[in-house]
XYZ file of N, CA, C and O in Angstrom:
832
model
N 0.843 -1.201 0.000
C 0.000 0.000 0.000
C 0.875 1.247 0.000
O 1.929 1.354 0.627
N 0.335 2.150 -0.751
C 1.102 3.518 -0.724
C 1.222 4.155 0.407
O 0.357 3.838 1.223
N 1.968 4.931 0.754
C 1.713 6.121 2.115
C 1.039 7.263 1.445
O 1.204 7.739 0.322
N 0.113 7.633 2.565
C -0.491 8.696 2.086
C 0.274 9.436 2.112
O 1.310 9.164 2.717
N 0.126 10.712 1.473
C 1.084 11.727 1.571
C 0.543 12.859 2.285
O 1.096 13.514 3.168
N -0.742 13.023 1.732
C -1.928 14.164 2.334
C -1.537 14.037 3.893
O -0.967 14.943 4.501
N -1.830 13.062 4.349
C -1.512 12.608 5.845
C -0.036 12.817 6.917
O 0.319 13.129 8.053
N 0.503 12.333 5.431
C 2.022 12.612 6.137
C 2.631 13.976 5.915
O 3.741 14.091 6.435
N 2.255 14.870 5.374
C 2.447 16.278 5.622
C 1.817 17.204 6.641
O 2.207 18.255 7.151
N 0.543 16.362 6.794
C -0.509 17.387 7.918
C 0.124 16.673 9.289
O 0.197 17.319 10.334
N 0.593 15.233 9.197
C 1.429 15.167 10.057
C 2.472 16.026 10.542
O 2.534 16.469 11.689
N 3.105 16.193 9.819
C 4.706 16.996 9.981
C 4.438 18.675 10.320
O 5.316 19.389 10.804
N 2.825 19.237 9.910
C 2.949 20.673 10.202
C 2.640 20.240 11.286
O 3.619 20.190 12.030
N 0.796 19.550 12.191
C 1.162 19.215 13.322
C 2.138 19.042 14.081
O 1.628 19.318 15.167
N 3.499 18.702 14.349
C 4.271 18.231 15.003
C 4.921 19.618 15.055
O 5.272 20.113 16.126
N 5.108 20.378 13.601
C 5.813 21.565 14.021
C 5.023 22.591 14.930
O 5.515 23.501 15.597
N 3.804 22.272 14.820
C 3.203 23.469 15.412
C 2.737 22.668 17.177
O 2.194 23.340 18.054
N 2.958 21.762 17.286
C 3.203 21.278 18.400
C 4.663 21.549 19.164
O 4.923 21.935 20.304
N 4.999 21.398 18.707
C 6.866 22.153 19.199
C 6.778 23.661 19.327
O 7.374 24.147 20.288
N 6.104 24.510 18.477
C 5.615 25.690 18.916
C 5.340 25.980 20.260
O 6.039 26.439 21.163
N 3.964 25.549 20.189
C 3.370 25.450 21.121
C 3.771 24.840 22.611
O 3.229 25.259 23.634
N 4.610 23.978 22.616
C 5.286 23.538 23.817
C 6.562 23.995 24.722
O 7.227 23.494 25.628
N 6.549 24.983 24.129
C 8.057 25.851 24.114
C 7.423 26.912 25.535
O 6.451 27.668 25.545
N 8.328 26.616 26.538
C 8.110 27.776 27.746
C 8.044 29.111 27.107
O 8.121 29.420 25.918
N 7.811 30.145 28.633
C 8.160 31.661 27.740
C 9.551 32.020 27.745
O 9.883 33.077 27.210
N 10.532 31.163 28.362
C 11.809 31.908 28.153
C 12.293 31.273 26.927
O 13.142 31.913 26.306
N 11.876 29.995 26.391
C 12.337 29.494 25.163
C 11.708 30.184 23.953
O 12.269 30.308 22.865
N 10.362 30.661 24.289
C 9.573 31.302 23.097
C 10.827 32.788 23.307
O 11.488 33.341 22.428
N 10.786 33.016 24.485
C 11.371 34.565 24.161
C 12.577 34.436 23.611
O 13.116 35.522 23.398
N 13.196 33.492 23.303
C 14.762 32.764 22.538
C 14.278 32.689 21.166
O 14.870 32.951 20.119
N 13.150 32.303 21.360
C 12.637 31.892 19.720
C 12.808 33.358 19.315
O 13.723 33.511 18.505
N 12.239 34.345 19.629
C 11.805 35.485 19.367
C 12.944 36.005 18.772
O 13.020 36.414 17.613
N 13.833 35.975 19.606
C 15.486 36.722 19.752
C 16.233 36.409 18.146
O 16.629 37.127 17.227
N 16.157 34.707 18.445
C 16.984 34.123 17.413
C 16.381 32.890 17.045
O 16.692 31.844 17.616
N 15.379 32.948 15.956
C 14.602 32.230 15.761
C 15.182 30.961 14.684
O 15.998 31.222 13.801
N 14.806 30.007 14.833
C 15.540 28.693 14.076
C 14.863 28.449 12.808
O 13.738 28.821 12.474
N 15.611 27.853 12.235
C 15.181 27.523 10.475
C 14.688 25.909 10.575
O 14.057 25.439 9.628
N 14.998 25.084 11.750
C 14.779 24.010 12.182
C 13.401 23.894 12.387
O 13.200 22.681 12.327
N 12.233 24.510 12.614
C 11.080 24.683 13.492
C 10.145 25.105 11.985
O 9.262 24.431 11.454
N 10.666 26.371 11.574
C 10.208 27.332 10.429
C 10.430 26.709 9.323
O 9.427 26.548 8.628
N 11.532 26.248 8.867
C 11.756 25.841 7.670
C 10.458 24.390 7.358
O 9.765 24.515 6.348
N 10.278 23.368 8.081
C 9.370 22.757 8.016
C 8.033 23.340 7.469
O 7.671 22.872 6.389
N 7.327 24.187 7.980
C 5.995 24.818 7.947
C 6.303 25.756 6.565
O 5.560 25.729 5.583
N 7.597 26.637 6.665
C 7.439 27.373 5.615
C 7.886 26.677 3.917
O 7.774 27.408 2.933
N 8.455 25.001 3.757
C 8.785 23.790 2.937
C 7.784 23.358 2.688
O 7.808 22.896 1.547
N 6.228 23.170 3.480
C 5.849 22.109 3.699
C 5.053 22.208 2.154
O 4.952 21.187 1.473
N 4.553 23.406 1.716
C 4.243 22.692 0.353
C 5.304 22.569 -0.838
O 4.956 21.964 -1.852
N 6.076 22.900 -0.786
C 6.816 22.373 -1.815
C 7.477 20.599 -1.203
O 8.283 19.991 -1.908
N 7.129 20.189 -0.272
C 7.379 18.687 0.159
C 6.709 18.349 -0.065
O 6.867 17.133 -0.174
N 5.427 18.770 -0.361
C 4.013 18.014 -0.601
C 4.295 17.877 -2.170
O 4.247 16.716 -2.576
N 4.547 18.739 -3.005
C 4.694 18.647 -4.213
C 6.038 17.662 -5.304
O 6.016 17.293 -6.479
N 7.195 17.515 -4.075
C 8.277 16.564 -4.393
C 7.559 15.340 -4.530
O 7.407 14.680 -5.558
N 7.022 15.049 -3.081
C 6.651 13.743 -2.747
C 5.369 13.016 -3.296
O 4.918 11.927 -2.941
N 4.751 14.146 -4.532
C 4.076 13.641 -5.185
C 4.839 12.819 -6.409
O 4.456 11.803 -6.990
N 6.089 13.625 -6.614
C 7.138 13.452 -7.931
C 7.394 12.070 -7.425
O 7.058 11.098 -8.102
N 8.112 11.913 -5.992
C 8.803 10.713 -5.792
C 8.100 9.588 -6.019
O 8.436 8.537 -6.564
N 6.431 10.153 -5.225
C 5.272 8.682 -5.021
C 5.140 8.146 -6.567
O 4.848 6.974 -6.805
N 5.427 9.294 -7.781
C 5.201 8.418 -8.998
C 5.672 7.284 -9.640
O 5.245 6.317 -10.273
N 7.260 8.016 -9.031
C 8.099 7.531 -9.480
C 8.851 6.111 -9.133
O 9.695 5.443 -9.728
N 8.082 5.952 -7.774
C 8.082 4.851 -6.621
C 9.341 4.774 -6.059
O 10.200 5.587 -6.400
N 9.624 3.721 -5.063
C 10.407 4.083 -4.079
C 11.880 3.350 -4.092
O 11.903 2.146 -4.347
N 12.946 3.953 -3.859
C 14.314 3.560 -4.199
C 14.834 2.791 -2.931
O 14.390 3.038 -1.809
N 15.780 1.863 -3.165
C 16.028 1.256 -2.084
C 16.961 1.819 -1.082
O 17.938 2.270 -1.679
N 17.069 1.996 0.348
C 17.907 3.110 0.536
C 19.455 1.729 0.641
O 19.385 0.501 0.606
N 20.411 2.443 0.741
C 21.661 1.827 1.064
C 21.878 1.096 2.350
O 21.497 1.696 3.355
N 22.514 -0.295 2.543
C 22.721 -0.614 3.259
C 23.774 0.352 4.653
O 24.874 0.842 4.394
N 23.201 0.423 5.863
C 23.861 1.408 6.625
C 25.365 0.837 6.753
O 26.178 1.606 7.266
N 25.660 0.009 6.482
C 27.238 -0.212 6.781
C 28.308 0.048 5.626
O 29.516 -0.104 5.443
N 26.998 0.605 4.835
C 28.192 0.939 3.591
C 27.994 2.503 3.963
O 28.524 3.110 3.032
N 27.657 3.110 4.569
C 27.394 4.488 5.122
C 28.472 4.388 6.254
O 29.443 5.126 6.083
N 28.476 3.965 6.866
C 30.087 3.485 8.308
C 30.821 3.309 7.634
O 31.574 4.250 7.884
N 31.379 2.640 6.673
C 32.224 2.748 5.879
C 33.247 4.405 5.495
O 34.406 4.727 5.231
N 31.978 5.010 5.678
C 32.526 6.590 4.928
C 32.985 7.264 6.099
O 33.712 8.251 5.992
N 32.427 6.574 7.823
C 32.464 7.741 8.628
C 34.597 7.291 9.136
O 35.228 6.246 9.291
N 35.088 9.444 9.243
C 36.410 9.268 9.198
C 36.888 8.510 10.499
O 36.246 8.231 11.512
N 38.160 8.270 10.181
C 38.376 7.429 11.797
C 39.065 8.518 13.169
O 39.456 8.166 14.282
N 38.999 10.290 12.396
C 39.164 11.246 13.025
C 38.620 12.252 12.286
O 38.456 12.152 11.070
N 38.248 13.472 13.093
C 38.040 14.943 12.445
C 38.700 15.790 12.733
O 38.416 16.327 13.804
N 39.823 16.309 11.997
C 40.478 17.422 12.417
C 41.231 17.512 14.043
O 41.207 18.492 14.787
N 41.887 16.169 14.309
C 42.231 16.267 15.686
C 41.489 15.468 16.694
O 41.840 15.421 17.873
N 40.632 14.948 16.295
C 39.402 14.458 17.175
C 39.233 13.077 17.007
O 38.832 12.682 15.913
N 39.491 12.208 17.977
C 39.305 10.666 17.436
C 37.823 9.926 17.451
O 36.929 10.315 18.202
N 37.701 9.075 16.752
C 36.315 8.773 16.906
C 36.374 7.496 18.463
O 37.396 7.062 18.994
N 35.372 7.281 18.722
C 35.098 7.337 19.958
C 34.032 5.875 19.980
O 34.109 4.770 20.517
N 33.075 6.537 19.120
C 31.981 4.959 18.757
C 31.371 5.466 17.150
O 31.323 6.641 16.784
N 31.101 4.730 16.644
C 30.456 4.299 15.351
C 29.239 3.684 15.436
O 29.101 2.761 16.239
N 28.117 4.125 14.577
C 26.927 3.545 14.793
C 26.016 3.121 13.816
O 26.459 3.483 12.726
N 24.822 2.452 13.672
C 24.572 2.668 12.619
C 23.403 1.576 12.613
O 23.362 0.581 13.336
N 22.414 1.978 11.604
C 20.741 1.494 11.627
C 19.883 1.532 10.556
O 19.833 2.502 9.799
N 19.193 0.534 10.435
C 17.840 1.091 8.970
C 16.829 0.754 9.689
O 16.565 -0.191 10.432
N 16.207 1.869 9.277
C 14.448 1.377 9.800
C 13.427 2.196 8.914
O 13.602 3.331 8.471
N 12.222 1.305 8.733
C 11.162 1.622 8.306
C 9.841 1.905 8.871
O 9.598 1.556 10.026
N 8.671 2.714 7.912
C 7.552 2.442 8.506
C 6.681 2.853 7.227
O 7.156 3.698 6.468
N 5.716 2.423 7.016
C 4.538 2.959 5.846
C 5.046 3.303 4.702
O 4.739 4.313 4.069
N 5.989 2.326 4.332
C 6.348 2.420 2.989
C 7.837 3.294 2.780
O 8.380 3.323 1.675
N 8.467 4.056 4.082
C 9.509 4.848 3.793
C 10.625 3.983 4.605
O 10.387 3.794 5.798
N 11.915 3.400 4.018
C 13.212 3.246 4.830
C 14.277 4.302 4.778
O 14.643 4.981 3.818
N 14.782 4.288 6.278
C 15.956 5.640 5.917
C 16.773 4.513 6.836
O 16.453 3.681 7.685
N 18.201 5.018 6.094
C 19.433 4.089 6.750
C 20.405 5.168 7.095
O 20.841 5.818 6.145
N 20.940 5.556 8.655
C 21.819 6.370 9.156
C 22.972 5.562 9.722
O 22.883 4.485 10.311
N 23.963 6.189 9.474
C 25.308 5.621 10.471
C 25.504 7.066 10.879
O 25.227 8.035 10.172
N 26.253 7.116 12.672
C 26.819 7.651 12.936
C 27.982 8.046 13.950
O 27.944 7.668 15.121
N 29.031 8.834 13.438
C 29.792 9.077 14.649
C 30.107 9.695 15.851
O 29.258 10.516 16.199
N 30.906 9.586 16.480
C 31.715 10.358 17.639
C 32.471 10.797 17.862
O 33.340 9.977 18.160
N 32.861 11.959 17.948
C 34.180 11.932 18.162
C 34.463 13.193 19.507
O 33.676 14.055 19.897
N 35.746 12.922 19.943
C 35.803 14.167 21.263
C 37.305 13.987 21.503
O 37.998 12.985 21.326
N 37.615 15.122 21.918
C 39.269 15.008 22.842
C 39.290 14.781 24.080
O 38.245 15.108 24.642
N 40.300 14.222 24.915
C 40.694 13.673 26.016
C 39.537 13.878 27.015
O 38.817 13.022 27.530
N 39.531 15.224 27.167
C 38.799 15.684 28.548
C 36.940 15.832 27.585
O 35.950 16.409 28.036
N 37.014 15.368 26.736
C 35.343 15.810 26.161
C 34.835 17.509 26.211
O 33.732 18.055 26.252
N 36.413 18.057 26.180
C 35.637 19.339 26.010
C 35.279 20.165 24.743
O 34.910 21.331 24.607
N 35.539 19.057 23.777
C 35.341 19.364 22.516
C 34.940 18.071 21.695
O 35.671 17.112 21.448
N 33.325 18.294 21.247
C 32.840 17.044 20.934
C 31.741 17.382 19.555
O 30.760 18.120 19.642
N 32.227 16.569 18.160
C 31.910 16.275 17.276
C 31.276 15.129 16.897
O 31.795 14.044 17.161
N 30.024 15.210 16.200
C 28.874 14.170 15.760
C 28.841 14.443 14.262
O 28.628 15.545 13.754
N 29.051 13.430 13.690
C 28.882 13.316 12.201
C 28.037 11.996 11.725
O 28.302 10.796 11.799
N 27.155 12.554 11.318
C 25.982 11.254 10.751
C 25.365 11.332 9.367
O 24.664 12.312 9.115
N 25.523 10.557 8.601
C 25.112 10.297 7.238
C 23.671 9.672 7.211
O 23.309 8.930 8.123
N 22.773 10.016 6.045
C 21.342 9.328 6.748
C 21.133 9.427 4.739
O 21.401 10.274 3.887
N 20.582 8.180 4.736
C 20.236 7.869 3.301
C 18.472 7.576 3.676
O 18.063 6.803 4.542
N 17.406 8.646 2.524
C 16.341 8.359 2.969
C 15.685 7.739 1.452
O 14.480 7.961 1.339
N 16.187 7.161 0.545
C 16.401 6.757 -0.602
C 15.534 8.074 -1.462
O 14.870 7.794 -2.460
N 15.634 9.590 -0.921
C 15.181 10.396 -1.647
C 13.592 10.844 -1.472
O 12.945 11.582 -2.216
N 13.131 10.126 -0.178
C 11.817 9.649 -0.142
C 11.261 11.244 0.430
O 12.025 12.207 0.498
N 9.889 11.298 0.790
C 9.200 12.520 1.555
C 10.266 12.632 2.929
O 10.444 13.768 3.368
N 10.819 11.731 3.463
C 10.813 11.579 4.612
C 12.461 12.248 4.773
O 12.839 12.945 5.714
N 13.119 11.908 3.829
C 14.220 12.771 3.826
C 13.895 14.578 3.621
O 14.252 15.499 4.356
N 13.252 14.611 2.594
C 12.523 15.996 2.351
C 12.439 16.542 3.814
O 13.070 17.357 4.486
N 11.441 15.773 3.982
C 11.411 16.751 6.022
C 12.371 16.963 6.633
O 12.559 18.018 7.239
N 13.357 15.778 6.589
C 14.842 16.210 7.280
C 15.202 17.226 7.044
O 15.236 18.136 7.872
N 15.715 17.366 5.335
C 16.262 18.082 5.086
C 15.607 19.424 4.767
O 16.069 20.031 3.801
N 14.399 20.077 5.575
C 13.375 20.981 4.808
C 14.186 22.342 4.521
O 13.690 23.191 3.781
N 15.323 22.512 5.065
C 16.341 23.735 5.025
C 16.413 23.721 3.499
O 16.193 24.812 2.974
N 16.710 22.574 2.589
C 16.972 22.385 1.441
C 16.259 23.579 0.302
O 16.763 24.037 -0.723
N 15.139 23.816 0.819
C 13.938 24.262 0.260
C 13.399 25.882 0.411
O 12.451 26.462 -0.118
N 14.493 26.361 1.423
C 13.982 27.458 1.568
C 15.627 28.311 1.896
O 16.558 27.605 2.285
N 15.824 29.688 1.717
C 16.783 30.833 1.845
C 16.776 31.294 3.411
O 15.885 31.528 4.227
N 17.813 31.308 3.428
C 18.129 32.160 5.015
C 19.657 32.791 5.464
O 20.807 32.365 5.356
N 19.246 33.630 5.843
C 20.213 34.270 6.117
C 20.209 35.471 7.348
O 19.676 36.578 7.427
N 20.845 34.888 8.014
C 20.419 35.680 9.876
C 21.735 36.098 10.337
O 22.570 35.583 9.594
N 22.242 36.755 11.171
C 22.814 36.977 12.115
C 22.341 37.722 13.067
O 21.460 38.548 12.825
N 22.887 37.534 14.390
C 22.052 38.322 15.642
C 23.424 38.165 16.280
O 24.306 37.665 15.581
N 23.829 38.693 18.069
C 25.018 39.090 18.462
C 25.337 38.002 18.611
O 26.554 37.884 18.465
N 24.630 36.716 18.935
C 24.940 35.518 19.340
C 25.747 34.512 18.442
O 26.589 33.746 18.912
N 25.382 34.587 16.958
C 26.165 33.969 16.304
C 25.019 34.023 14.499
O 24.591 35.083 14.042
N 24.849 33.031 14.020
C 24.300 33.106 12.604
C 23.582 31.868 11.991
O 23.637 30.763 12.531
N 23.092 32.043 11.155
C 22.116 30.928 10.754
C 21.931 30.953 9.036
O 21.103 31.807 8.717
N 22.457 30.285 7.974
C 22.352 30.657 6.916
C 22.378 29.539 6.179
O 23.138 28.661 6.587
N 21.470 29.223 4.750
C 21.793 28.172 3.747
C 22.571 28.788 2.650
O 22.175 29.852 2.173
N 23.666 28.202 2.197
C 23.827 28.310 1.052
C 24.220 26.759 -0.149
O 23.503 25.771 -0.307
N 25.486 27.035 -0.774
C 25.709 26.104 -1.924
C 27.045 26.004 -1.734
O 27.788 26.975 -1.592
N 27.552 24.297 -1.719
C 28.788 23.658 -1.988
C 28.980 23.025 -2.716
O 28.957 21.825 -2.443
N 29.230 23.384 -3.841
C 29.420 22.724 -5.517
C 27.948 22.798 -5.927
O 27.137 23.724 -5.961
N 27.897 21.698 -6.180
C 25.891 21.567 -6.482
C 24.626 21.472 -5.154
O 23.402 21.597 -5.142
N 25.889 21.126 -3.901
C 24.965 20.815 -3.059
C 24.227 21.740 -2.028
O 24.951 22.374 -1.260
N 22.843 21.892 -1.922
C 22.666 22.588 -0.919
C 23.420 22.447 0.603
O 23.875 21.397 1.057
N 23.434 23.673 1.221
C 23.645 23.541 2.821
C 23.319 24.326 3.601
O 22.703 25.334 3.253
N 23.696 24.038 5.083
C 22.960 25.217 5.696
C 23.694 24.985 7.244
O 23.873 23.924 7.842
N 23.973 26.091 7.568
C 25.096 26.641 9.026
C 24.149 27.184 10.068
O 23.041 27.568 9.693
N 24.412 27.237 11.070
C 23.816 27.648 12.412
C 24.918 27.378 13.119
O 25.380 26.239 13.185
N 25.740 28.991 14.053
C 26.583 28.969 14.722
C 25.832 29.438 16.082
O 24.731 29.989 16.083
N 26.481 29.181 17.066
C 26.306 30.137 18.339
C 27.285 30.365 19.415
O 27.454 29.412 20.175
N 27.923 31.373 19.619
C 29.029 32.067 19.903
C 28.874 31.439 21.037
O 29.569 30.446 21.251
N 27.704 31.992 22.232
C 28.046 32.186 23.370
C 28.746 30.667 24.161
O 29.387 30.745 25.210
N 28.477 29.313 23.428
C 28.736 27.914 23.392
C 29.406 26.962 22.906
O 29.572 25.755 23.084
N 29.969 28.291 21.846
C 30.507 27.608 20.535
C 30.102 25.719 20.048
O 30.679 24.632 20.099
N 28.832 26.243 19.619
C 28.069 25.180 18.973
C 27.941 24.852 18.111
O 28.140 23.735 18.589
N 27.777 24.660 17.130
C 26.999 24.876 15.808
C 26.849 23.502 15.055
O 27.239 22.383 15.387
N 26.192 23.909 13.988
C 25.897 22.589 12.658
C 25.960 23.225 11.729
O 25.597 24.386 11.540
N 26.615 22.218 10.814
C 26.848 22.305 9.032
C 26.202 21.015 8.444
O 26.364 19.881 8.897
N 25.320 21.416 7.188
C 24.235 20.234 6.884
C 24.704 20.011 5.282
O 25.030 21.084 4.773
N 24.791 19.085 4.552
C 24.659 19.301 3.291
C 24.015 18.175 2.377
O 24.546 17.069 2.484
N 23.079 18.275 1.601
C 22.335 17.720 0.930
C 23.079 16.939 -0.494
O 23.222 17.526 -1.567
N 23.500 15.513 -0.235
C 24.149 15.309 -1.493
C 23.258 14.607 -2.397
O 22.427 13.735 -2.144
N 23.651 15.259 -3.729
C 22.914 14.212 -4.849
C 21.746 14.022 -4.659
O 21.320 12.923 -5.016
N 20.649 15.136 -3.947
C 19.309 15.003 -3.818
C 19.041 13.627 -2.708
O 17.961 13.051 -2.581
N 19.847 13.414 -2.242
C 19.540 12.094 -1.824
C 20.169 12.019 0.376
O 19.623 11.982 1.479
N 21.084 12.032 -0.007
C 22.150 12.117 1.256
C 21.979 12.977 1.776
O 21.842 14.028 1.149
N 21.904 12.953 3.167
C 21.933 13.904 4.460
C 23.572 13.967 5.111
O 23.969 12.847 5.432
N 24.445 14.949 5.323
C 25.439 15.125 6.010
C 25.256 15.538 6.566
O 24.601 16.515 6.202
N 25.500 15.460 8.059
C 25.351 16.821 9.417
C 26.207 16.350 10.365
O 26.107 15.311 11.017
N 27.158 17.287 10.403
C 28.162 17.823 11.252
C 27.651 18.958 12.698
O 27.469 20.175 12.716
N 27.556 18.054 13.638
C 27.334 19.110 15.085
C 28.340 19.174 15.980
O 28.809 18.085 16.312
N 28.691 19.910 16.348
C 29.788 19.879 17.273
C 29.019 21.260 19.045
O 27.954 21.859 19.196
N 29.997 21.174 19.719
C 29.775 22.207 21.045
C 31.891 22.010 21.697
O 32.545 20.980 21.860
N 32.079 22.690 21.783
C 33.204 23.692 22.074
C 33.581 23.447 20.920
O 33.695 22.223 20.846
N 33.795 23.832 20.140
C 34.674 23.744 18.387
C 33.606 24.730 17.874
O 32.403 24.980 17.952
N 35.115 25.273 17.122
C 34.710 26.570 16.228
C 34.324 25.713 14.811
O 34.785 24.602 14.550
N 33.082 26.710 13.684
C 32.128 26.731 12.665
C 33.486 25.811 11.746
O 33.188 24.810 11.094
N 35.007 26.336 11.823
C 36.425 26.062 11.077
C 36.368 24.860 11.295
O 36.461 24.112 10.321
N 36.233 24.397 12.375
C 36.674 22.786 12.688
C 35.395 21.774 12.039
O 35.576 20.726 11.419
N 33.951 22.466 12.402
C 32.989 21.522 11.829
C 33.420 21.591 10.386
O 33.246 20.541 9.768
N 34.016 22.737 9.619
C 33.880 22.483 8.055
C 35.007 21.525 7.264
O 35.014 21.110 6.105
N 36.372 21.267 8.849
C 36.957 20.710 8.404
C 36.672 18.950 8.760
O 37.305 17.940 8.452
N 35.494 19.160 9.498
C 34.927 17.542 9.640
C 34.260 17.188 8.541
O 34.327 16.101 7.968
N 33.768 17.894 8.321
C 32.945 17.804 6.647
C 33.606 17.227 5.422
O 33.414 16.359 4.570
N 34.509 18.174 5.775
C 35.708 17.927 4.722
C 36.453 16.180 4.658
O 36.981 15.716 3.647
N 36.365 15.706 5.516
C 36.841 14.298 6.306
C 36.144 13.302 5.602
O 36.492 12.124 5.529
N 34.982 13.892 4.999
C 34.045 12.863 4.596
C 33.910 12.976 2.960
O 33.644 13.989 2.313
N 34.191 11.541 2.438
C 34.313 11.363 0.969
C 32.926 11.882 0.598
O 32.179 11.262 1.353
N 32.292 12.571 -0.051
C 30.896 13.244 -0.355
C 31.247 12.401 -1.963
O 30.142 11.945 -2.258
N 31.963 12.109 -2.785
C 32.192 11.736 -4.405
C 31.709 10.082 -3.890
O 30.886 9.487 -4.585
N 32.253 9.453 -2.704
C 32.038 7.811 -2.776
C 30.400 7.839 -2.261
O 29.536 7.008 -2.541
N 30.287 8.848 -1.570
C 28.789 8.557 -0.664
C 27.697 8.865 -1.897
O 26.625 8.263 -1.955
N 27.996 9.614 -2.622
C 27.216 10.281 -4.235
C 26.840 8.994 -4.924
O 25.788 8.748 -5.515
N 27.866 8.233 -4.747
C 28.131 7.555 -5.675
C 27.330 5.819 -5.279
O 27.147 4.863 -6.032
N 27.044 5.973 -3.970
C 26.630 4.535 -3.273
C 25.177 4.454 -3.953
O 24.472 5.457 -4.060
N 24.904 3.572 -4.266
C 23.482 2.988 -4.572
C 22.682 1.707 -3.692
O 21.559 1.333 -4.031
């Protein structure tokens, strides 16, 4: 049986507008301050996801990659940082499989700790939602730090720093297909791009 789609989009604004809504007032007043593309980008994607995932439902559904050929890609360091544990999973439900591996990595004392996870959603709606940044422009800064999508070769991406924690994520969309996301907390925006960098993006393009 097909997945609905009608369903699974009114799903996904529900949920965003449930996360809205559940947010204290000092988190809403954060929202306010420095508002996320994580929350927004969903609701403000959601019809052009509705309109992919009509493309994809035609076109029917691709098999996603086995996750250990996704571990395969993750580095055995980032920029200084050893990996720590390796992980990795497929799971399904109503017609969609997504297969993620992911890593760890941190220095001695864990005061500097990097997550890199690859997630193959064989292109389906369900990646679409992941990736709903894909779909929409942004470009923020506030004193705290910045929030912006742009383009790495062909691929979309999209940054969110924050100073006061030195936090951030770098996302990038390969081959319409692949999810990259790089998060880190004490490491500077430099170090996540050089974790990025760590990762073959030409072999992962290339996995079927």
């Amino acid at each position: 049986m097909r997945p609905n789609l009608k369903s699974f989009c009114t799903g996904l604004l529900s949920v965003t507008l449930l996360m809205s809504c559940g947010e204290t007032k000092e988190e809403k007043k954060n929202d306010d301050e420095d508002e996320s593309v994580s929350a927004v980008g969903a609701v403000g994607a959601l019809k052009d996801i509705a309109t992919r995932a009509g493309e994809m439902q035609k076109n029917g559904p691709v098999e996603t990659v086995n996750f250990r050929s996704l571990k395969e890609l993750l580095p055995a360091d980032v920029d200084g940082l050893a990996r720590k544990e390796a992980t990795g999973e497929k799971n399904g439900a109503a017609g969609f499989t997504v297969s993620t591996a992911t890593g760890n990595y941190a220095n001695d004392d864990n005061s500097e700790t990097i997550e890199v996870s690859l997630v193959d959603g064989g292109g389906s709606v369900v990646m679409m939602g992941l990736a709903a940044w894909s779909m929409i422009e942004v470009d923020k800064e506030t004193k705290n730090g910045y929030e912006k999508t742009s383009t790495m070769g062909e691929n979309k991406s999209y940054e969110k720093y924050d100073n006061t924690d030195e936090s951030g994520e770098i996302a990038l969309l390969v081959n319409k297909r692949f999810i990259v996301t790089v998060k880190g907390k004490g490491v500077s925006m430099d170090k996540l791009k050089e974790a990025l960098k760590a990762v073959d993006l030409d072999k992962l393009a290339a996995l079927k």
